[in-house]
CSV table of C-alpha atoms in Angstrom, one decimal:
chain,number,residue,atom,x,y,z
W,1469,MET,CA,0.0,-0.1,0.0
W,1470,THR,CA,1.4,3.3,-1.0
W,1471,TYR,CA,2.4,5.7,2.0
W,1472,TYR,CA,3.9,9.1,2.5
W,1473,ILE,CA,6.8,9.6,4.8
W,1474,HIS,CA,6.6,12.8,6.8
W,1475,ALA,CA,9.9,13.9,8.4
W,1476,ALA,CA,11.9,17.0,9.6
W,1477,LYS,CA,14.5,16.7,6.6
W,1478,PHE,CA,14.9,14.8,3.4
W,1479,PHE,CA,18.3,14.4,1.7
W,1480,LEU,CA,17.0,14.4,-2.0
W,1481,LYS,CA,19.3,14.2,-5.1
W,1482,SER,CA,19.5,17.7,-6.0
W,1483,ASN,CA,18.8,19.4,-2.6
W,1484,THR,CA,17.7,18.9,0.9
W,1485,GLU,CA,14.3,19.7,1.9
W,1486,ASN,CA,13.1,20.8,5.5
W,1487,GLY,CA,9.8,19.1,6.2
W,1488,GLY,CA,7.4,17.5,3.7
W,1489,TYR,CA,6.3,14.3,2.5
W,1490,LEU,CA,7.9,11.6,0.4
W,1491,GLU,CA,5.7,9.1,-1.5
W,1492,VAL,CA,6.7,5.3,-1.3
W,1493,THR,CA,4.5,3.3,-3.9
W,1494,ASP,CA,3.0,-0.1,-3.3
W,1495,GLU,CA,5.7,-1.4,-5.7
W,1496,GLY,CA,8.3,-0.4,-3.3
W,1497,LYS,CA,9.5,2.6,-5.2
W,1498,PHE,CA,9.9,6.2,-4.4
W,1499,GLY,CA,7.3,8.5,-5.9
W,1500,ASN,CA,7.2,12.3,-5.7
W,1501,TYR,CA,8.3,14.6,-2.8
W,1502,TYR,CA,5.6,17.2,-1.5
W,1503,PRO,CA,6.4,20.2,0.4
W,1504,GLU,CA,5.0,20.8,3.7
W,1505,THR,CA,2.2,23.0,2.4
W,1506,ASP,CA,1.1,20.4,0.1
W,1507,LYS,CA,0.1,17.5,2.2
W,1508,PRO,CA,-1.1,14.3,0.1
W,1509,GLU,CA,-4.0,12.3,0.9
W,1510,GLY,CA,-3.5,8.8,1.9
W,1511,ARG,CA,-1.6,6.9,4.7
W,1512,ILE,CA,1.1,9.1,6.6
W,1513,VAL,CA,4.1,7.7,8.3
W,1514,ASP,CA,5.4,10.4,10.7
W,1515,LYS,CA,9.1,10.2,11.7
W,1516,GLY,CA,8.9,13.4,13.7
W,1517,ASN,CA,12.2,15.2,14.0
W,1518,GLN,CA,14.1,12.5,12.2
W,1519,TRP,CA,16.0,12.7,8.6
W,1520,ILE,CA,15.3,10.5,5.6
W,1521,ALA,CA,18.3,9.7,3.4
W,1522,PRO,CA,19.1,7.4,0.7
W,1523,GLY,CA,20.5,4.0,1.5
W,1524,LEU,CA,24.4,3.9,1.8
W,1525,VAL,CA,26.4,2.3,-0.8
W,1526,ASP,CA,29.6,0.5,0.4
W,1527,THR,CA,31.8,0.1,-2.7
W,1528,HIS,CA,34.9,-1.4,-1.0
W,1529,ILE,CA,34.1,-4.1,1.6
W,1530,HIS,CA,35.9,-7.4,1.8
W,1531,GLY,CA,34.2,-9.0,4.9
W,1532,LEU,CA,31.7,-9.0,7.9
W,1533,LEU,CA,30.3,-11.1,10.7
W,1534,GLY,CA,33.2,-13.5,10.5
W,1535,HIS,CA,33.0,-14.0,6.6
W,1536,ASP,CA,35.1,-12.9,3.8
W,1537,VAL,CA,34.3,-12.5,0.1
W,1538,MET,CA,37.3,-14.7,-0.7
W,1539,ASP,CA,35.8,-17.6,1.4
W,1540,ASN,CA,33.7,-18.0,-1.9
W,1541,ASP,CA,30.7,-19.2,0.0
W,1542,TRP,CA,27.3,-17.8,-1.2
W,1543,SER,CA,25.7,-18.5,2.1
W,1544,ALA,CA,28.4,-16.2,3.6
W,1545,ILE,CA,27.8,-13.6,1.2
W,1546,GLN,CA,23.9,-13.6,1.9
W,1547,GLU,CA,24.7,-13.1,5.7
W,1548,MET,CA,26.9,-10.2,5.0
W,1549,SER,CA,24.1,-8.6,2.8
W,1550,GLU,CA,21.8,-9.0,5.8
W,1551,GLY,CA,24.2,-7.7,8.2
W,1552,LEU,CA,25.0,-4.6,6.1
W,1553,LEU,CA,21.4,-3.4,6.7
W,1554,LYS,CA,22.4,-2.8,10.3
W,1555,ALA,CA,25.0,-0.4,9.0
W,1556,GLY,CA,22.5,1.6,6.8
W,1557,VAL,CA,24.0,-0.2,3.7
W,1558,THR,CA,21.4,-1.0,1.1
W,1559,SER,CA,23.8,-1.6,-1.9
W,1560,TRP,CA,27.3,-3.0,-2.0
W,1561,LEU,CA,30.3,-4.3,-4.0
W,1562,PRO,CA,31.7,-7.5,-2.7
W,1563,THR,CA,35.3,-6.9,-2.7
W,1564,THR,CA,38.2,-9.4,-3.2
W,1565,LEU,CA,41.6,-9.5,-2.1
W,1566,THR,CA,44.7,-10.3,-4.3
W,1567,GLY,CA,44.7,-14.0,-4.9
W,1568,SER,CA,45.5,-16.5,-7.8
W,1569,PHE,CA,43.6,-16.3,-11.1
W,1570,ASP,CA,41.6,-19.4,-10.1
W,1571,GLN,CA,40.5,-18.1,-6.6
W,1572,LEU,CA,39.4,-14.9,-8.1
W,1573,ASN,CA,37.7,-16.7,-11.0
W,1574,ALA,CA,35.7,-18.9,-8.6
W,1575,VAL,CA,34.5,-16.0,-6.5
W,1576,CYS,CA,33.3,-14.4,-9.9
W,1577,GLN,CA,31.5,-17.6,-10.8
W,1578,THR,CA,29.7,-17.9,-7.4
W,1579,ILE,CA,28.6,-14.3,-7.4
W,1580,GLY,CA,27.7,-14.4,-11.0
W,1581,ALA,CA,25.6,-17.3,-10.6
W,1582,HIS,CA,23.7,-16.1,-7.5
W,1583,ALA,CA,23.7,-12.3,-7.5
W,1584,GLY,CA,20.0,-10.9,-7.2
W,1585,GLU,CA,19.1,-13.9,-4.8
W,1586,GLU,CA,20.6,-11.9,-1.7
W,1587,THR,CA,17.7,-10.9,0.7
W,1588,GLY,CA,19.7,-7.9,2.2
W,1589,ALA,CA,21.9,-5.1,0.7
W,1590,LYS,CA,21.8,-5.4,-2.9
W,1591,ILE,CA,25.0,-6.6,-4.8
W,1592,GLN,CA,25.5,-4.0,-7.6
W,1593,GLY,CA,28.8,-5.4,-8.8
W,1594,ILE,CA,32.1,-6.9,-7.8
W,1595,TYR,CA,35.3,-5.0,-6.9
W,1596,PHE,CA,38.6,-6.6,-7.6
W,1597,GLU,CA,41.2,-5.0,-5.2
W,1598,GLY,CA,44.3,-6.4,-7.0
W,1599,PRO,CA,46.2,-8.5,-8.1
W,1600,TYR,CA,48.1,-5.9,-10.2
W,1601,PHE,CA,49.9,-4.3,-7.3
W,1602,THR,CA,53.5,-3.2,-6.1
W,1603,THR,CA,55.2,-4.9,-3.3
W,1604,GLU,CA,56.4,-1.6,-1.6
W,1605,HIS,CA,52.8,-0.6,-0.8
W,1606,LYS,CA,51.2,-4.2,-0.4
W,1607,GLY,CA,49.6,-3.3,2.8
W,1608,ALA,CA,47.6,-6.5,3.9
W,1609,GLN,CA,47.7,-7.9,0.2
W,1610,ASN,CA,49.8,-10.9,-0.5
W,1611,PRO,CA,52.6,-9.9,-2.9
W,1612,LYS,CA,53.1,-13.7,-4.1
W,1613,TYR,CA,50.2,-13.0,-6.5
W,1614,PHE,CA,51.2,-9.5,-7.7
W,1615,LYS,CA,51.8,-9.4,-11.5
W,1616,ASP,CA,51.4,-7.1,-14.3
W,1617,PRO,CA,47.8,-6.5,-15.7
W,1618,SER,CA,46.2,-8.9,-18.3
W,1619,VAL,CA,43.4,-8.1,-20.4
W,1620,ASP,CA,42.9,-11.6,-21.1
W,1621,GLU,CA,42.6,-12.3,-17.5
W,1622,TYR,CA,40.2,-9.4,-17.0
W,1623,LYS,CA,38.0,-10.9,-19.8
W,1624,ALA,CA,37.9,-14.3,-18.3
W,1625,TRP,CA,36.9,-13.0,-14.9
W,1626,GLN,CA,34.3,-10.7,-16.5
W,1627,ALA,CA,32.8,-13.6,-18.3
W,1628,SER,CA,32.6,-15.8,-15.2
W,1629,ALA,CA,31.0,-12.9,-13.3
W,1630,LYS,CA,28.4,-12.5,-16.0
W,1631,GLY,CA,29.3,-8.9,-16.6
W,1632,LEU,CA,29.3,-7.9,-12.7
W,1633,LEU,CA,32.9,-7.0,-12.5
W,1634,LYS,CA,32.3,-3.3,-12.0
W,1635,LYS,CA,35.8,-1.9,-10.7
W,1636,ILE,CA,39.3,-3.0,-10.6
W,1637,ALA,CA,42.3,-1.6,-8.8
W,1638,ILE,CA,45.9,-1.5,-10.3
W,1639,ALA,CA,49.2,0.0,-9.5
W,1640,PRO,CA,49.7,2.4,-12.5
W,1641,GLU,CA,53.4,1.8,-12.6
W,1642,ARG,CA,53.1,-1.9,-13.6
W,1643,ALA,CA,53.9,-2.8,-17.1
W,1644,GLY,CA,50.9,-2.4,-19.3
W,1645,ALA,CA,48.9,-0.5,-17.0
W,1646,VAL,CA,48.1,2.4,-19.5
W,1647,ASP,CA,46.9,-0.1,-22.3
W,1648,PHE,CA,44.9,-2.2,-19.8
W,1649,THR,CA,43.2,0.9,-18.4
W,1650,GLU,CA,42.2,2.0,-21.9
W,1651,LYS,CA,40.8,-1.4,-22.8
W,1652,VAL,CA,39.1,-2.2,-19.5
W,1653,THR,CA,37.4,1.3,-19.2
W,1654,ALA,CA,36.3,1.1,-22.8
W,1655,ASP,CA,34.4,-2.3,-21.8
W,1656,GLY,CA,32.6,-0.1,-19.2
W,1657,THR,CA,34.5,-1.2,-16.1
W,1658,VAL,CA,36.0,1.4,-13.6
W,1659,VAL,CA,39.7,1.3,-13.1
W,1660,ALA,CA,41.0,2.4,-9.6
W,1661,LEU,CA,44.6,3.2,-8.7
W,1662,GLY,CA,46.2,2.0,-5.4
W,1663,HIS,CA,48.8,0.0,-3.6
W,1664,SER,CA,51.3,1.8,-5.6
W,1665,SER,CA,54.6,3.5,-5.6
W,1666,ALA,CA,53.7,5.5,-8.7
W,1667,THR,CA,55.0,8.9,-9.3
W,1668,PHE,CA,52.6,11.7,-10.1
W,1669,GLU,CA,53.4,11.3,-13.8
W,1670,GLN,CA,52.5,7.7,-13.9
W,1671,ALA,CA,49.4,8.2,-12.0
W,1672,LYS,CA,48.3,10.9,-14.3
W,1673,ALA,CA,49.0,8.7,-17.4
W,1674,ALA,CA,46.6,6.1,-16.1
W,1675,ILE,CA,44.0,8.7,-15.3
W,1676,GLU,CA,44.3,10.2,-18.8
W,1677,ALA,CA,43.9,6.6,-20.2
W,1678,GLY,CA,40.6,6.3,-18.4
W,1679,ALA,CA,41.2,5.4,-14.6
W,1680,THR,CA,38.8,7.5,-12.5
W,1681,VAL,CA,39.3,6.5,-8.8
W,1682,PHE,CA,42.0,6.3,-6.1
W,1683,THR,CA,41.8,3.4,-3.7
W,1684,HIS,CA,41.6,4.2,-0.2
W,1685,THR,CA,43.5,7.6,-0.6
W,1686,PHE,CA,46.5,8.1,1.5
W,1687,ASN,CA,46.8,4.4,2.5
W,1688,GLY,CA,49.0,2.1,0.2
W,1689,MET,CA,50.4,4.8,-2.0
W,1690,SER,CA,53.4,6.9,-2.5
W,1691,GLY,CA,52.9,10.2,-0.3
W,1692,LEU,CA,52.8,13.8,-1.1
W,1693,ASN,CA,56.3,15.6,-1.2
W,1694,HIS,CA,56.6,19.3,-2.4
W,1695,ARG,CA,58.9,18.1,-5.2
W,1696,GLN,CA,57.5,14.7,-5.7
W,1697,PRO,CA,53.7,14.8,-5.6
W,1698,GLY,CA,53.2,10.9,-5.8
W,1699,MET,CA,50.0,9.1,-5.8
W,1700,VAL,CA,48.6,11.3,-3.0
W,1701,GLY,CA,49.4,14.5,-4.8
W,1702,ALA,CA,47.6,13.0,-7.9
W,1703,ALA,CA,44.6,12.1,-6.0
W,1704,MET,CA,44.4,15.6,-4.4
W,1705,TYR,CA,45.3,17.6,-7.6
W,1706,LEU,CA,43.8,15.8,-10.7
W,1707,GLN,CA,40.1,17.0,-11.4
W,1708,GLN,CA,37.1,14.6,-12.4
W,1709,VAL,CA,38.4,11.8,-10.4
W,1710,ASP,CA,36.9,10.3,-7.3
W,1711,ASP,CA,38.9,9.4,-4.1
W,1712,GLU,CA,38.0,6.6,-1.8
W,1713,LEU,CA,38.4,7.6,2.0
W,1714,ILE,CA,38.2,5.5,5.0
W,1715,CYS,CA,36.8,7.7,7.8
W,1716,ASP,CA,37.4,5.5,11.0
W,1717,GLY,CA,40.0,8.0,12.7
W,1718,HIS,CA,42.8,5.4,12.4
W,1719,HIS,CA,43.6,5.1,8.6
W,1720,VAL,CA,43.5,8.8,8.1
W,1721,ARG,CA,43.5,11.7,10.7
W,1722,PRO,CA,40.5,13.7,10.8
W,1723,GLU,CA,42.2,16.9,9.7
W,1724,VAL,CA,43.6,15.1,6.6
W,1725,ALA,CA,40.3,13.7,5.7
W,1726,GLY,CA,38.8,17.1,6.1
W,1727,SER,CA,41.5,18.7,3.9
W,1728,LEU,CA,40.9,16.0,1.1
W,1729,ILE,CA,37.2,16.7,1.3
W,1730,ARG,CA,37.6,20.5,1.1
W,1731,GLU,CA,40.0,20.2,-1.9
W,1732,LYS,CA,38.0,17.7,-4.0
W,1733,THR,CA,34.5,18.5,-2.5
W,1734,PRO,CA,31.9,15.9,-1.7
W,1735,GLU,CA,31.1,15.3,-5.3
W,1736,HIS,CA,34.5,13.3,-5.6
W,1737,VAL,CA,35.1,11.9,-2.2
W,1738,ALA,CA,33.5,8.3,-1.8
W,1739,LEU,CA,33.3,7.2,1.9
W,1740,ILE,CA,34.2,3.5,2.1
W,1741,THR,CA,34.8,1.0,4.9
W,1742,ASP,CA,37.4,-1.5,3.6
W,1743,CYS,CA,35.8,-3.7,6.3
W,1744,MET,CA,37.3,-7.2,6.9
W,1745,ARG,CA,35.7,-10.2,8.4
W,1746,ALA,CA,36.0,-9.0,11.9
W,1747,GLY,CA,33.4,-6.2,11.2
W,1748,MET,CA,30.4,-6.5,13.7
W,1749,MET,CA,32.5,-9.1,15.6
W,1750,PRO,CA,34.3,-9.1,19.1
W,1751,ASP,CA,38.1,-8.2,19.4
W,1752,GLY,CA,40.3,-11.2,18.9
W,1753,ASP,CA,42.3,-13.1,16.2
W,1754,TYR,CA,41.2,-13.3,12.8
W,1755,VAL,CA,42.6,-14.0,9.2
W,1756,LEU,CA,42.6,-11.6,6.2
W,1757,GLY,CA,43.4,-13.5,3.0
W,1758,GLU,CA,46.3,-15.7,4.3
W,1759,PHE,CA,47.6,-13.3,6.9
W,1760,PRO,CA,46.9,-13.6,10.6
W,1761,VAL,CA,45.4,-10.3,12.2
W,1762,TYR,CA,44.4,-9.2,15.5
W,1763,VAL,CA,41.6,-6.8,16.3
W,1764,LYS,CA,41.8,-4.5,19.3
W,1765,ASP,CA,41.0,-0.9,20.1
W,1766,GLY,CA,38.8,-0.5,17.0
W,1767,MET,CA,41.7,-1.5,14.5
W,1768,ALA,CA,42.5,-4.6,12.7
W,1769,ARG,CA,46.3,-5.1,12.3
W,1770,LEU,CA,48.6,-7.7,10.8
W,1771,LYS,CA,50.4,-9.8,13.5
W,1772,ASP,CA,53.6,-9.8,11.4
W,1773,GLY,CA,54.6,-6.0,11.0
W,1774,ASP,CA,51.4,-4.5,12.8
W,1775,SER,CA,50.2,-2.5,9.6
W,1776,LEU,CA,46.6,-1.8,9.4
W,1777,ALA,CA,44.6,-4.7,7.7
W,1778,GLY,CA,41.5,-3.2,6.5
W,1779,SER,CA,39.0,-2.0,9.0
W,1780,ILE,CA,36.1,-2.9,11.1
W,1781,LEU,CA,34.3,0.3,10.3
W,1782,LYS,CA,30.6,0.5,9.4
W,1783,LEU,CA,29.4,3.0,7.0
W,1784,ASP,CA,26.9,4.7,9.3
W,1785,GLU,CA,29.7,5.2,11.7
W,1786,ALA,CA,31.7,6.9,8.9
W,1787,ILE,CA,29.0,9.5,8.0
W,1788,LYS,CA,28.7,10.3,11.7
W,1789,ASN,CA,32.4,10.5,12.1
W,1790,VAL,CA,32.9,13.0,9.4
W,1791,VAL,CA,30.1,15.3,10.8
W,1792,ASP,CA,31.3,14.8,14.3
W,1793,TRP,CA,34.9,15.9,13.1
W,1794,ASN,CA,33.4,19.3,12.0
W,1795,GLY,CA,34.6,18.5,8.4
W,1796,VAL,CA,31.3,18.5,6.6
W,1797,THR,CA,27.5,18.9,6.9
W,1798,PRO,CA,25.2,16.0,7.4
W,1799,GLU,CA,24.0,16.4,3.8
W,1800,ASP,CA,27.6,16.2,2.4
W,1801,ALA,CA,28.4,13.2,4.7
W,1802,VAL,CA,25.4,11.3,3.3
W,1803,LYS,CA,26.2,12.3,-0.3
W,1804,MET,CA,29.6,10.9,0.0
W,1805,ALA,CA,28.5,7.4,1.3
W,1806,SER,CA,25.5,7.3,-1.3
W,1807,TYR,CA,25.6,9.3,-4.4
W,1808,THR,CA,29.2,9.8,-4.8
W,1809,ALA,CA,30.1,6.1,-3.9
W,1810,ALA,CA,27.6,4.9,-6.3
W,1811,LYS,CA,28.8,7.3,-9.1
W,1812,SER,CA,32.5,6.3,-8.4
W,1813,CYS,CA,31.5,2.7,-9.5
W,1814,GLN,CA,29.1,3.6,-12.2
W,1815,VAL,CA,26.1,2.1,-10.5
W,1816,ASN,CA,24.4,5.5,-9.6
W,1817,ASP,CA,21.9,4.6,-12.1
W,1818,LYS,CA,20.6,1.9,-9.7
W,1819,CYS,CA,21.2,3.3,-6.2
W,1820,GLY,CA,22.5,6.2,-4.2
W,1821,SER,CA,19.9,8.8,-4.7
W,1822,ILE,CA,16.2,9.3,-3.8
W,1823,LEU,CA,14.4,9.7,-7.2
W,1824,PRO,CA,10.9,8.9,-8.4
W,1825,GLY,CA,10.9,5.3,-9.8
W,1826,ARG,CA,14.0,4.0,-8.0
W,1827,ASP,CA,13.8,1.2,-5.2
W,1828,ALA,CA,12.7,2.8,-2.1
W,1829,ASP,CA,15.9,1.7,-0.1
W,1830,TYR,CA,16.2,4.6,2.4
W,1831,LEU,CA,17.4,5.4,6.2
W,1832,VAL,CA,15.8,7.1,9.0
W,1833,LEU,CA,18.5,9.0,10.7
W,1834,ASN,CA,18.4,10.7,14.2
W,1835,PRO,CA,19.6,14.4,14.2
W,1836,ASP,CA,22.9,13.3,15.9
W,1837,MET,CA,23.7,11.2,12.6
W,1838,THR,CA,23.0,7.9,14.4
W,1839,LEU,CA,21.0,5.2,12.4
W,1840,ALA,CA,17.4,4.6,13.5
W,1841,GLU,CA,15.9,2.4,10.8
W,1842,THR,CA,16.8,0.9,7.4
W,1843,TYR,CA,14.2,0.3,4.8
W,1844,LEU,CA,14.6,-1.9,1.6
W,1845,ASN,CA,12.0,-1.6,-1.2
W,1846,GLY,CA,9.8,0.3,1.1
W,1847,GLU,CA,9.8,-2.1,3.9
W,1848,GLN,CA,11.5,-1.7,7.3
W,1849,ARG,CA,14.4,-4.2,7.7
W,1850,TYR,CA,16.2,-2.9,10.6
W,1851,GLN,CA,15.4,-0.9,13.6
W,1852,ALA,CA,18.1,0.4,16.1
């Protein structure tokens, strides 16, 4: 049955409205927005002083609830999709780690065969983080699988995924990176740049060849120096590219996160989690890929070397963090975790905005930016 949400604030695609009514049709789609002075006839669901936002889109997430995408277990992917609703995420890209060709191909086959069957957050594609990286900035990726980019491998993975491979991250200094970028982006897949020692010039060459995203900006990349701008300099300086950003307060200091957002604007910063299997789990010992990890004090770290190993961040926490850090408005925080995130992976035709005819995937937020409810296709699926 069609209903109308009445709330204090609505984060619509083009602007934010105070008060009013948002239609949700009996097909589970968004209808029209009506201002406070134009109350519609029909069932009104009143959310009082709360805010209505589009469902969040996590475009870089490896695991949750003890599971990892690389486990290649559809039932685990399904559990993750359900769990993500508790983080305000209604669409996501299951994200792989660096692995062998066959490991990655098996993940593509599994998700390609089952995508659409998930009952929680909707799978909008697959994100390959690797294997075409550089050892110096390996992070928690396994360098034994690193190699130069191969278009033939990409085509095989894409066939197994039934076209669902939406984004692949590479190090732009690898041999053949520019040619790979040209061919893969011409095929409609997003190329991201990360885990790289590239110079500014090498990163710029890949961007000019069609790459459009920097993977978890600042982390796993050559830093900014006033004479050698590096990957960080490229991420901050180059226009019309989107920068992923992990806002857990551990990966990037709040002041630095705020500087990037101010420089690139929320239109070009996509909030991500890079969450690993310990997300929504207690502290303790875990595994990321083939590496032992321990989780303590809100961080996941490799036991060997103590470097950060992904995060245990939830995306609803990220949008609250950036507001609490006084870096952005609530509107911009939501935008970076919904519209900009979806745009960065070219899935913004399906999710990330409140628009008539779109699936009514939305959140009810409290004025302090905490999550109150998550709705999927117009139906409540989570209540805090």
